[in-house]
């Protein structure tokens, strides 16, 4: 291994990626979220192309150790600086670990710790062996040191997982040369005594596995997929370090209408950033996918990340390695098509925006039952369930018709009682809607779906869930909510089993649910199911007509079916329904007037209160008698266009807006009391990346009005540097006298600066003669 201080490779395509929270007077730096960018390749004279290596991050660099280049195992240590975007050999002294691959490497304090792996001569079987040694590399002095232990040690292994938590190194599972493991060991990385301790694991442990990644987040270690023989799975497991307990994470993606987890795989990477786990690459059933999967630790939902435009996406690969520095992930090397080793480097810019709280906000609002203005009388027992008209009518045309009919009937009653329908809101009784055929428990589930796009059970372990979901399906059909229908169908297809199919068949027949009944019949007559089901006591107790149908279905194989036909694209989402409701569908249900620049903007109290604590407090404590609210953001009145962007965000979480609107709305999250600063983060990104000479005058005007001096100064400089184009814009004639004077002063200042620059250049050249 070289002990040279630093050997640099050529830097290719260097681009700064500032993450400043302010816009400087210079041209803003593009830091596009979800964008892949290919960085400098590692030249062969610095380090070989490789796979099965490790990558760790320390300060502003990633360090690559070991692996194999297809011919030999490696033990070199190379470094990529993320600022200067160049590769070099890391300074090192002492004796490094023997060449190896499928080892692990982690960082604690100012050191990297390398454990285990597979070592020896690839071309000779005589000395190939797994290791259980532990080496420390100190980044500050470049010193390699091998640790010595007292007491028991973990069995030698490779392709294992390693993590650091609470000042300890944790080693999990791997391959010992004969079998896959799922034991766990830990050792403290501080102190004079080096002693391993085997961890007594509790809970639902993953199967024995190897070639899997681990990630640490929120006091837990996460393991996803890997090579587990016949038990290979795409389940995500969580290990809590404090109580030493494993938990199998069930995403229930069907109930959430979310994408499924990534396909099972091995040789992939998984990293943690913000509230997400990111999974990339690996071998998935003989393919090498290059899509990036993301798991949200808050919502417990998987999604596939859509790369930003102009992304340079890595090819599919396995046995690569990844590390996180700041708000970006760096991927290096790996095995690509035809077993070729790679030496390329890619950077992925994370989307660090706070999560969208639209679904959570509406869900909490339903739970709190504040400001309810409709009461459903449900079932034969007339159970009263309160809700909000705006949310209901936005999502179900059937319930919209019911509410309109109830409102018309109430107006007729007012006319008879008072001689007018113009009755003060405070004196009106809550609107009542009769739903005698609905089951209260199923209606509550449908109601929660209307507010959140999710299905939530009070008791997720109840044996009655299949029957409850059939009631939900019946209501979804009746209420004309196609997407909920599809979720119910998918869920029932997933949950119907040999133990509950006869109950499901009976209830589907009783409720007239032909689609589900046909599925149950097809399920029963399948070769693997039929004997066990017909020999059960439940089959003997089944109604005779249903027994006849089962026998006929069994005798007519040509009509066997075990798939319920559904279209995953059918139906609308919460966001799309609320967008239509804001633009056109909700006019007749508005119950509050927002006034801006003497223009009245009708809106809906419940939606405003669900999303903004500002409106929630107002409507609870001192609701204006005339139902009119003057709009401000702090001391500033936003433009009509900016407030339209704000309403789109409130109603359906939209963050697309012109940059000039972003300036007005920068303080809106704080003033209106949103659940987080997601809108502010988008405003910042919008301003940093989208100011051009076409919109710079609008930005200049808005920043002057909002008294945001750094953005105003930046806009003035852009006006000056692009003056020949900006001066021709119609907006130039609409600028105030004060802003025109500011532009003139900026031009004068630029001329002075240019004269000084020319003078300084001349003096410098003269002195060099």
XYZ file of C-alpha atoms in Angstrom:
769
model
C 0.000 0.000 0.000
C 1.253 3.441 -0.896
C 2.323 5.722 1.902
C 2.432 8.777 -0.324
C 0.671 11.756 1.189
C -1.764 12.304 -1.685
C -1.916 11.419 -5.378
C -4.675 13.285 -7.182
C -6.638 12.147 -10.200
C -8.122 14.544 -12.726
C -11.333 16.285 -11.725
C -14.128 15.897 -14.254
C -17.224 18.068 -14.430
C -16.753 19.777 -11.078
C -19.819 21.642 -9.894
C -20.198 23.251 -6.485
C -23.211 22.138 -4.471
C -23.766 24.800 -1.869
C -26.522 24.253 0.649
C -26.550 27.801 1.986
C -29.742 29.031 3.567
C -29.384 32.421 1.899
C -29.152 33.559 -1.672
C -25.800 35.234 -2.167
C -25.069 38.085 -4.515
C -23.488 35.569 -6.866
C -25.370 33.320 -9.268
C -27.393 30.815 -7.194
C -26.024 27.290 -7.089
C -28.319 24.581 -8.416
C -28.770 21.797 -5.872
C -31.595 19.934 -7.544
C -33.361 17.437 -5.296
C -33.430 13.770 -6.362
C -30.769 14.372 -9.002
C -28.116 11.815 -9.908
C -24.761 13.137 -11.104
C -21.731 11.189 -12.225
C -18.595 12.350 -10.449
C -14.925 11.750 -11.266
C -14.026 8.129 -11.995
C -11.175 6.669 -9.990
C -8.152 6.354 -12.293
C -6.392 2.996 -12.338
C -3.116 4.483 -11.066
C -4.952 5.624 -7.910
C -7.068 2.554 -7.281
C -8.474 -0.413 -9.195
C -12.068 -0.879 -10.278
C -13.676 -3.106 -7.683
C -16.646 -4.686 -5.954
C -17.343 -6.198 -2.510
C -15.467 -3.276 -0.950
C -16.557 -0.823 1.765
C -17.140 2.935 1.689
C -17.286 5.191 4.759
C -17.683 8.958 5.097
C -15.415 11.136 7.215
C -15.732 14.912 7.115
C -15.716 15.996 3.455
C -14.463 12.744 1.926
C -15.385 9.118 1.332
C -12.833 6.373 1.995
C -12.822 3.101 0.048
C -11.119 0.015 1.459
C -10.511 -3.442 0.024
C -12.719 -5.447 -2.317
C -11.649 -7.343 -5.393
C -10.827 -6.240 -8.938
C -11.839 -9.516 -10.567
C -8.302 -10.907 -10.332
C -7.029 -10.140 -6.855
C -8.266 -9.145 -3.431
C -7.328 -5.615 -2.427
C -6.318 -3.811 0.751
C -5.621 -0.316 -0.515
C -7.281 2.731 1.032
C -8.340 5.431 -1.418
C -10.102 8.721 -0.838
C -12.520 10.922 -2.790
C -12.831 14.560 -1.715
C -16.364 15.755 -2.328
C -15.369 19.437 -2.543
C -12.419 19.208 -4.923
C -13.978 16.157 -6.609
C -10.699 14.299 -6.946
C -9.457 10.837 -6.075
C -6.223 10.029 -4.273
C -4.527 7.421 -2.121
C -5.081 8.027 1.565
C -2.023 8.515 3.753
C -1.419 5.423 5.856
C 1.231 3.980 8.176
C 1.419 0.734 10.093
C 0.287 -2.671 8.884
C -3.104 -2.618 7.115
C -5.533 -5.551 7.138
C -4.716 -8.365 4.718
C -6.408 -8.053 1.302
C -10.074 -9.002 1.635
C -13.636 -8.524 0.461
C -17.125 -8.806 1.956
C -15.738 -7.245 5.146
C -17.430 -4.370 7.025
C -16.260 -0.850 7.816
C -17.781 1.769 10.122
C -16.724 5.135 11.533
C -16.600 6.091 15.207
C -15.020 9.336 16.363
C -11.874 9.937 14.301
C -11.367 6.300 13.303
C -12.572 3.718 10.828
C -13.014 0.143 12.056
C -12.695 -2.789 9.626
C -13.971 -6.199 10.750
C -13.798 -9.663 9.225
C -14.270 -10.504 5.575
C -12.966 -13.108 3.179
C -9.213 -13.149 2.546
C -6.570 -15.148 0.708
C -5.515 -15.873 -2.871
C -8.486 -15.917 -5.274
C -6.561 -18.276 -7.587
C -5.759 -20.768 -4.860
C -8.150 -22.519 -2.486
C -5.387 -23.329 -0.011
C -5.492 -20.144 2.045
C -8.966 -18.732 1.435
C -10.610 -18.079 4.783
C -13.058 -15.878 6.668
C -11.652 -13.552 9.324
C -12.828 -12.160 12.650
C -10.033 -9.626 13.145
C -10.670 -5.940 13.878
C -8.485 -3.113 12.577
C -8.633 0.585 13.416
C -7.550 3.301 10.974
C -7.070 6.771 12.516
C -7.986 9.474 10.004
C -5.878 12.125 11.755
C -2.505 10.358 11.695
C -3.154 7.638 9.094
C -2.164 4.881 11.549
C -3.449 1.292 11.111
C -3.722 -0.723 14.372
C -4.940 -4.295 14.890
C -6.987 -4.807 18.043
C -6.290 -7.659 20.465
C -9.103 -9.198 22.507
C -9.682 -11.020 25.744
C -12.385 -13.636 26.139
C -14.680 -15.036 23.473
C -14.752 -13.708 19.914
C -17.369 -13.919 17.161
C -17.024 -16.745 14.675
C -15.053 -15.637 11.594
C -17.402 -14.396 8.872
C -17.912 -12.371 5.710
C -20.885 -10.662 4.015
C -22.196 -9.589 7.442
C -23.706 -6.355 8.726
C -22.007 -3.806 10.985
C -23.251 -0.727 12.801
C -22.144 1.770 15.443
C -24.437 2.754 18.297
C -23.797 3.991 21.837
C -20.033 3.895 21.360
C -20.126 0.227 20.384
C -19.559 -1.791 17.223
C -22.389 -4.224 16.498
C -21.779 -7.194 14.174
C -24.761 -9.130 12.808
C -25.197 -12.357 10.769
C -23.106 -13.121 7.650
C -21.518 -16.299 6.280
C -18.944 -18.413 8.142
C -17.900 -20.572 5.177
C -20.419 -23.335 5.883
C -23.673 -21.696 6.850
C -25.444 -18.357 7.026
C -25.694 -16.836 10.483
C -28.037 -14.585 12.440
C -26.091 -14.116 15.682
C -25.080 -10.694 16.987
C -21.967 -9.474 18.819
C -20.925 -6.119 20.223
C -17.698 -4.521 21.444
C -17.066 -1.122 23.043
C -14.892 1.134 20.889
C -13.541 3.162 23.810
C -11.485 2.181 26.825
C -8.433 0.006 27.312
C -10.119 -3.406 27.539
C -11.289 -4.957 24.266
C -13.849 -7.653 24.959
C -16.598 -9.021 22.705
C -20.071 -9.743 24.075
C -22.691 -11.889 22.379
C -26.096 -10.188 22.263
C -29.178 -12.074 23.398
C -31.694 -11.107 20.713
C -35.447 -11.062 21.317
C -38.485 -10.682 19.115
C -39.104 -11.613 15.485
C -35.546 -12.151 14.199
C -34.729 -12.126 10.475
C -33.782 -15.473 8.934
C -30.105 -16.380 8.689
C -28.704 -14.186 5.932
C -25.672 -12.646 4.239
C -24.934 -9.955 1.639
C -27.405 -7.499 3.119
C -26.963 -3.852 4.177
C -27.805 -2.292 7.520
C -28.694 1.283 8.407
C -28.985 2.968 11.800
C -31.769 5.455 12.533
C -33.658 6.592 15.629
C -31.983 4.179 18.022
C -32.572 1.186 15.771
C -30.761 -0.908 13.182
C -32.632 -1.784 9.983
C -31.993 -4.864 7.825
C -33.534 -5.305 4.395
C -33.496 -8.503 2.308
C -30.224 -10.325 1.533
C -29.364 -13.941 0.723
C -31.369 -16.234 2.970
C -31.766 -19.396 0.912
C -35.372 -20.479 0.578
C -36.343 -17.888 3.199
C -35.222 -14.906 1.111
C -37.685 -12.104 1.619
C -38.220 -8.409 0.931
C -39.288 -7.713 4.495
C -37.760 -4.838 6.442
C -36.632 -5.755 9.979
C -35.947 -3.333 12.835
C -33.645 -4.031 15.796
C -33.998 -1.774 18.844
C -30.560 -1.358 20.423
C -31.868 -0.545 23.907
C -34.270 -3.433 24.431
C -32.396 -5.720 21.986
C -35.643 -6.686 20.282
C -36.318 -7.387 16.609
C -39.551 -6.370 14.899
C -40.769 -7.333 11.461
C -42.131 -4.169 9.852
C -45.399 -4.769 8.047
C -46.032 -1.880 5.678
C -49.616 -2.895 4.854
C -49.091 -1.074 1.583
C -52.363 -2.395 0.218
C -54.387 -0.563 2.875
C -52.430 2.638 2.268
C -52.698 2.487 -1.485
C -48.899 2.729 -1.566
C -46.363 0.895 -3.741
C -45.081 -2.462 -2.479
C -41.587 -2.833 -0.981
C -38.663 -3.300 -3.381
C -38.252 -6.792 -4.804
C -36.140 -9.178 -2.734
C -32.440 -8.799 -3.515
C -28.878 -9.101 -2.283
C -25.674 -7.140 -2.756
C -27.566 -3.840 -2.505
C -26.939 -0.763 -0.370
C -29.150 0.980 2.178
C -28.406 4.350 3.792
C -30.247 6.623 6.195
C -30.883 10.319 5.670
C -33.416 12.545 7.411
C -36.520 10.388 7.969
C -35.811 8.022 5.070
C -34.003 4.793 4.265
C -32.751 4.604 0.671
C -32.188 1.239 -1.076
C -30.242 1.062 -4.333
C -29.121 -1.703 -6.659
C -28.374 -5.308 -5.858
C -29.344 -8.490 -7.704
C -33.115 -8.965 -7.729
C -34.081 -12.359 -9.145
C -31.343 -12.399 -11.809
C -31.778 -8.721 -12.740
C -29.715 -5.677 -11.788
C -32.258 -2.895 -11.174
C -31.075 0.710 -10.953
C -34.153 2.308 -9.457
C -33.891 3.969 -6.049
C -36.359 2.962 -3.343
C -37.216 5.040 -0.314
C -38.806 4.027 3.000
C -40.409 6.787 5.083
C -39.846 6.001 8.764
C -42.759 8.262 9.752
C -45.492 7.041 7.411
C -43.964 3.518 7.087
C -44.500 3.616 3.334
C -42.163 2.525 0.551
C -41.930 4.554 -2.641
C -39.799 4.642 -5.750
C -37.859 7.876 -6.153
C -38.390 9.622 -9.477
C -35.028 11.042 -10.574
C -34.840 14.749 -11.374
C -34.597 15.749 -15.047
C -31.135 15.510 -16.598
C -30.053 12.954 -13.992
C -27.072 10.762 -14.850
C -28.460 7.545 -13.390
C -26.032 4.734 -12.472
C -26.402 1.435 -14.264
C -27.689 -1.497 -12.230
C -25.020 -3.141 -10.066
C -24.379 -5.260 -6.997
C -21.660 -5.384 -4.344
C -21.143 -1.634 -4.665
C -20.904 0.581 -1.571
C -22.483 3.853 -0.466
C -22.082 6.565 2.159
C -23.805 9.828 3.059
C -22.099 13.215 3.350
C -24.314 16.177 4.182
C -27.416 16.026 2.032
C -26.045 13.684 -0.619
C -25.338 9.967 -1.093
C -22.178 8.791 -2.859
C -22.040 5.401 -4.581
C -18.795 3.847 -5.749
C -17.888 0.760 -7.757
C -19.678 -2.562 -7.830
C -20.199 -5.387 -10.295
C -22.145 -4.416 -13.401
C -23.245 -6.369 -16.488
C -21.125 -9.375 -17.543
C -19.379 -9.488 -14.166
C -17.383 -6.326 -14.937
C -15.985 -4.325 -11.989
C -16.741 -0.617 -11.946
C -14.677 2.367 -10.850
C -17.307 5.050 -11.330
C -18.694 7.381 -8.674
C -22.194 8.821 -8.481
C -23.712 11.493 -6.290
C -27.418 11.537 -5.417
C -28.841 14.777 -4.040
C -31.429 13.968 -1.385
C -34.763 15.684 -1.201
C -34.559 17.084 2.305
C -37.980 18.677 2.339
C -40.114 18.084 5.423
C -42.845 15.539 4.777
C -46.238 16.510 3.407
C -48.665 16.534 6.353
C -51.869 16.843 4.303
C -53.139 13.344 5.128
C -52.057 13.556 8.772
C -53.631 17.006 9.239
C -56.993 15.913 7.869
C -56.829 12.644 9.832
C -56.180 14.457 13.139
C -58.956 16.901 12.356
C -61.397 14.019 11.966
C -60.236 12.466 15.241
C -60.652 15.754 17.139
C -64.150 16.284 15.694
C -63.837 20.095 15.961
C -66.110 22.326 13.852
C -68.212 19.383 12.609
C -71.189 20.556 10.540
C -72.821 17.284 9.509
C -73.975 14.269 11.492
C -74.579 10.902 9.874
C -77.258 8.694 11.449
C -75.839 5.259 10.694
C -77.426 1.795 10.767
C -80.539 0.421 12.349
C -79.333 1.513 15.794
C -78.959 5.099 14.475
C -75.386 5.627 15.631
C -74.439 9.323 15.319
C -71.112 9.990 13.562
C -69.991 13.592 13.061
C -67.915 14.903 10.151
C -67.192 17.966 7.985
C -69.255 18.745 4.928
C -66.371 20.116 2.868
C -64.309 16.933 3.181
C -67.245 14.629 2.465
C -68.607 16.397 -0.619
C -65.098 16.764 -2.081
C -64.655 13.001 -2.211
C -68.028 11.309 -2.749
C -70.704 12.350 -5.244
C -73.214 10.014 -3.571
C -72.740 11.592 -0.124
C -72.692 15.039 -1.746
C -76.194 14.367 -3.104
C -77.324 13.130 0.315
C -75.995 16.279 2.003
C -77.602 18.584 -0.570
C -80.929 16.790 -0.114
C -80.673 17.119 3.666
C -79.793 20.798 3.335
C -82.779 21.413 1.030
C -85.069 19.651 3.513
C -83.701 21.812 6.338
C -84.302 24.973 4.297
C -87.906 23.922 3.720
C -88.226 23.469 7.482
C -86.714 26.958 8.101
C -89.109 28.480 5.590
C -92.092 26.981 7.384
C -90.764 27.864 10.839
C -89.251 31.337 10.288
C -90.582 32.400 6.913
C -86.999 32.551 5.572
C -84.005 30.309 4.897
C -81.578 33.046 5.978
C -80.962 31.792 9.506
C -77.805 32.749 11.403
C -75.207 29.996 11.343
C -74.979 29.893 15.142
C -78.720 29.206 15.378
C -78.793 26.412 12.814
C -78.952 22.824 14.111
C -76.269 20.495 12.747
C -77.199 18.960 9.420
C -78.333 15.323 9.698
C -77.981 12.665 6.971
C -79.602 9.235 7.295
C -77.617 6.123 6.271
C -79.811 3.268 7.562
C -78.157 0.517 5.497
C -74.561 1.211 6.580
C -72.664 -0.578 9.336
C -71.180 1.977 11.807
C -67.752 0.305 12.033
C -67.435 0.071 8.262
C -68.650 3.660 7.835
C -65.977 4.901 10.263
C -63.326 3.169 8.137
C -64.732 4.764 4.975
C -64.819 8.144 6.708
C -61.168 7.818 7.704
C -60.315 6.923 4.115
C -62.141 10.024 2.865
C -59.954 12.212 5.071
C -56.620 10.380 4.689
C -56.658 7.978 1.698
C -55.809 5.225 4.181
C -57.658 2.319 5.718
C -57.164 2.057 9.472
C -58.532 -0.677 11.754
C -59.287 -0.178 15.439
C -58.217 -3.779 16.025
C -55.819 -4.839 13.233
C -55.674 -8.391 14.633
C -59.424 -9.025 14.695
C -60.558 -12.257 13.010
C -63.521 -10.309 11.617
C -61.418 -8.041 9.384
C -62.316 -9.830 6.158
C -66.023 -9.483 6.919
C -65.605 -5.828 7.932
C -63.765 -5.132 4.684
C -66.637 -6.634 2.739
C -68.915 -4.088 4.416
C -66.401 -1.374 3.527
C -66.344 -2.588 -0.068
C -70.133 -2.445 -0.237
C -70.095 1.168 1.022
C -67.297 2.105 -1.390
C -69.436 0.887 -4.285
C -72.532 2.661 -2.917
C -70.680 5.926 -2.234
C -68.960 5.799 -5.636
C -65.365 5.859 -4.346
C -63.624 3.701 -6.982
C -60.136 3.826 -5.514
C -61.411 2.577 -2.168
C -63.176 -0.243 -4.038
C -59.835 -1.244 -5.547
C -58.094 -1.196 -2.153
C -60.795 -3.412 -0.679
C -60.536 -5.874 -3.574
C -56.743 -6.062 -3.267
C -56.960 -6.467 0.501
C -59.553 -9.249 0.300
C -57.543 -11.063 -2.360
C -54.547 -10.830 -0.039
C -56.340 -11.877 3.166
C -58.870 -14.534 2.098
C -57.516 -17.922 3.148
C -58.655 -21.513 3.594
C -59.722 -20.722 7.151
C -62.026 -17.803 6.312
C -63.084 -18.311 2.689
C -66.402 -19.995 3.523
C -67.438 -17.106 5.773
C -66.410 -14.718 3.036
C -68.410 -16.667 0.449
C -71.515 -16.725 2.635
C -71.392 -12.983 3.298
C -70.567 -12.104 -0.314
C -73.615 -14.086 -1.406
C -75.803 -12.471 1.261
C -74.620 -8.948 0.387
C -74.805 -9.450 -3.370
C -71.061 -8.863 -3.907
C -70.671 -10.837 -7.143
C -66.991 -10.027 -7.701
C -65.941 -11.290 -4.273
C -68.264 -14.296 -4.433
C -66.725 -15.419 -7.727
C -63.250 -15.032 -6.287
C -64.182 -17.158 -3.240
C -65.613 -19.900 -5.452
C -62.454 -19.951 -7.567
C -60.303 -20.043 -4.440
C -62.250 -22.989 -2.934
C -62.069 -25.218 -6.007
C -58.310 -24.815 -6.486
C -56.557 -28.193 -6.345
C -54.491 -27.258 -3.288
C -57.501 -25.953 -1.343
C -60.523 -28.055 -2.253
C -60.045 -31.189 -0.129
C -59.237 -29.369 3.144
C -62.116 -26.954 2.726
C -64.867 -29.468 1.825
C -63.810 -31.783 4.665
C -64.236 -29.011 7.251
C -67.192 -28.675 9.620
C -67.879 -25.185 8.246
C -68.468 -26.633 4.764
C -71.012 -29.095 6.114
C -72.905 -26.224 7.764
C -72.952 -24.111 4.575
C -76.292 -23.312 2.904
C -77.264 -25.979 0.386
C -77.428 -23.607 -2.656
C -73.840 -22.513 -2.005
C -72.656 -26.128 -1.689
C -74.276 -26.818 -5.057
C -72.492 -23.818 -6.600
C -69.140 -25.032 -5.249
C -69.662 -28.547 -6.674
C -70.679 -27.143 -10.068
C -67.675 -24.843 -10.065
C -65.430 -27.789 -9.278
C -66.926 -29.829 -12.125
C -66.434 -27.039 -14.643
C -62.665 -26.390 -14.676
C -62.851 -24.140 -17.727
C -64.393 -21.411 -15.595
C -61.877 -21.526 -12.773
C -60.706 -18.097 -11.709
C -58.699 -16.953 -8.721
C -58.098 -13.348 -9.717
C -60.394 -10.455 -8.957
C -60.262 -8.067 -11.876
C -59.333 -4.569 -10.814
C -57.653 -1.593 -12.365
C -55.085 0.091 -10.142
C -55.403 3.325 -12.127
C -59.112 3.732 -11.360
C -60.175 6.338 -8.854
C -58.891 9.612 -7.548
C -56.564 10.521 -4.708
C -57.115 12.907 -1.816
C -54.890 15.462 -3.555
C -56.676 15.297 -6.898
C -60.138 15.479 -5.297
C -59.178 18.481 -3.166
C -57.661 20.209 -6.208
C -60.943 19.889 -8.107
C -62.863 20.964 -5.005
C -60.812 24.151 -4.645
C -60.948 25.081 -8.318
C -64.575 24.384 -9.105
C -66.372 21.737 -7.084
C -66.697 23.409 -3.709
C -68.193 26.813 -4.468
C -71.692 26.077 -3.138
C -70.283 24.782 0.168
C -68.081 27.778 1.043
C -68.742 29.148 4.533
C -66.026 31.795 5.030
C -64.917 34.825 3.001
C -61.240 35.732 2.791
C -60.613 39.332 1.704
C -57.427 40.439 -0.064
C -56.977 43.662 -2.034
C -60.741 44.204 -1.733
C -61.360 40.922 -3.511
C -63.526 38.303 -1.761
C -62.163 34.747 -1.919
C -64.720 32.166 -0.709
C -63.247 29.215 1.235
C -64.102 26.416 3.678
C -63.599 26.761 7.422
C -62.964 23.095 8.106
C -60.160 22.801 5.556
C -58.488 26.009 6.728
C -58.759 24.923 10.368
C -57.471 21.405 9.647
C -54.298 22.756 8.049
C -53.593 26.001 9.939
C -53.568 26.530 13.705
C -54.048 30.258 12.955
C -57.533 29.657 11.513
C -58.284 26.916 14.030
C -57.728 29.315 16.928
C -59.676 32.082 15.199
C -62.731 29.944 14.500
C -62.680 28.503 18.009
C -62.260 31.753 19.928
C -63.324 34.860 18.029
C -65.032 33.975 14.782
C -65.948 37.218 12.918
C -69.684 37.794 12.942
C -69.814 38.477 9.227
C -67.703 35.402 8.353
C -65.045 37.632 6.776
C -61.285 37.471 7.404
C -58.759 39.964 6.051
C -55.667 38.196 4.785
C -52.170 39.113 5.948
C -48.854 37.273 6.280
C -47.352 39.051 9.244
C -47.373 42.748 8.366
C -47.488 42.084 4.616
C -50.444 41.633 2.300
C -49.452 39.015 -0.284
C -50.310 39.374 -3.940
C -53.465 37.668 -5.184
C -51.305 35.242 -7.162
C -49.225 34.372 -4.103
C -52.320 33.787 -1.968
C -53.736 31.538 -4.680
C -50.533 29.473 -4.373
C -51.002 29.407 -0.595
C -54.573 28.099 -0.920
C -53.405 25.355 -3.259
C -50.883 24.308 -0.620
C -53.516 24.368 2.136
C -56.128 22.409 0.178
C -54.003 19.764 -1.520
C -50.335 20.249 -0.637
C -49.309 21.750 -3.977
C -45.862 23.367 -3.945
C -45.613 24.488 -7.574
C -45.520 28.263 -7.796
C -43.687 31.102 -9.552
C -40.535 32.257 -7.710
C -42.084 35.643 -6.942
C -44.892 33.878 -5.030
C -42.272 32.012 -3.010
C -40.948 35.279 -1.652
C -44.370 36.321 -0.330
C -44.983 32.891 1.192
C -41.593 32.398 2.833
C -42.982 33.366 6.267
C -46.434 31.797 5.767
C -45.668 28.484 7.558
C -44.759 30.313 10.762
C -47.565 32.878 10.596
C -50.371 30.450 9.758
C -49.107 27.651 11.984
C -48.564 24.799 9.551
C -47.475 21.433 10.951
C -43.942 21.936 9.589
C -41.899 24.234 7.343
C -42.287 22.171 4.142
C -43.693 25.144 2.259
C -40.798 27.338 3.384
C -38.280 24.741 2.197
C -39.885 24.657 -1.248
C -39.972 28.458 -1.369
C -36.257 28.597 -0.581
C -35.418 26.030 -3.247
C -37.648 27.815 -5.762
C -35.903 31.128 -5.187
C -32.427 29.607 -5.288
C -32.947 27.861 -8.589
C -35.497 29.753 -10.643
C -34.701 33.476 -10.682
C -34.123 34.489 -14.314
C -34.093 37.761 -16.200
C -37.715 36.982 -17.232
C -39.033 37.091 -13.649
C -36.349 39.139 -11.900
C -38.441 42.327 -11.872
C -41.289 40.539 -10.086
C -38.744 39.207 -7.571
C -37.279 42.695 -7.174
C -40.709 44.185 -6.529
C -41.732 41.451 -4.070
C -38.424 41.523 -2.150
C -38.683 45.305 -1.818
C -42.234 44.989 -0.516
C -41.243 42.181 1.878
C -38.019 44.008 2.882
C -35.846 40.949 2.138
C -32.621 42.800 1.402
C -30.313 39.952 0.328
C -32.772 38.814 -2.352
C -33.407 42.418 -3.426
C -29.659 43.008 -3.832
C -29.302 39.786 -5.790
C -32.213 40.797 -8.051
C -30.671 44.233 -8.643
C -27.364 42.643 -9.678
C -29.177 40.307 -12.072
C -31.073 43.281 -13.551
C -27.780 45.086 -14.139
C -25.960 42.095 -15.646
C -28.897 41.350 -17.987
C -30.015 44.954 -18.490
C -30.268 44.844 -22.293
C -32.845 42.029 -21.982
C -34.583 43.145 -18.777
C -35.090 46.738 -20.016
C -37.317 45.460 -22.839
C -39.728 43.675 -20.488
C -43.201 45.307 -20.112
C -42.860 45.018 -16.333
C -40.010 47.569 -16.426
C -42.516 50.357 -17.064
C -44.600 49.321 -14.055
C -41.795 49.640 -11.503
C -42.191 52.320 -8.869
C -40.052 55.448 -9.018
C -38.098 54.266 -5.976
C -37.217 50.913 -7.572
C -36.194 52.569 -10.828
C -33.831 54.763 -8.813
C -32.453 51.630 -7.142
C -31.809 50.126 -10.580
C -30.020 53.299 -11.741
C -27.855 53.319 -8.607
C -26.973 49.648 -9.120
C -25.900 50.390 -12.710
C -23.735 53.261 -11.475
C -22.173 51.052 -8.799
C -21.391 48.401 -11.406
C -19.585 50.945 -13.583
C -17.491 52.056 -10.625
C -16.663 48.427 -9.826
C -15.721 47.763 -13.461
C -13.465 50.833 -13.575
C -11.751 49.726 -10.363
C -11.356 46.182 -11.747
C -9.779 47.527 -14.988
C -7.474 49.801 -12.973
C -6.406 46.937 -10.691
C -5.766 44.655 -13.679
C -3.636 47.333 -15.399
C -1.562 47.957 -12.265
C -1.063 44.204 -11.798
C 0.126 43.757 -15.387
C 2.366 46.859 -15.173
C 4.032 45.511 -12.022
C 4.742 42.202 -13.800
C 6.690 43.919 -16.620
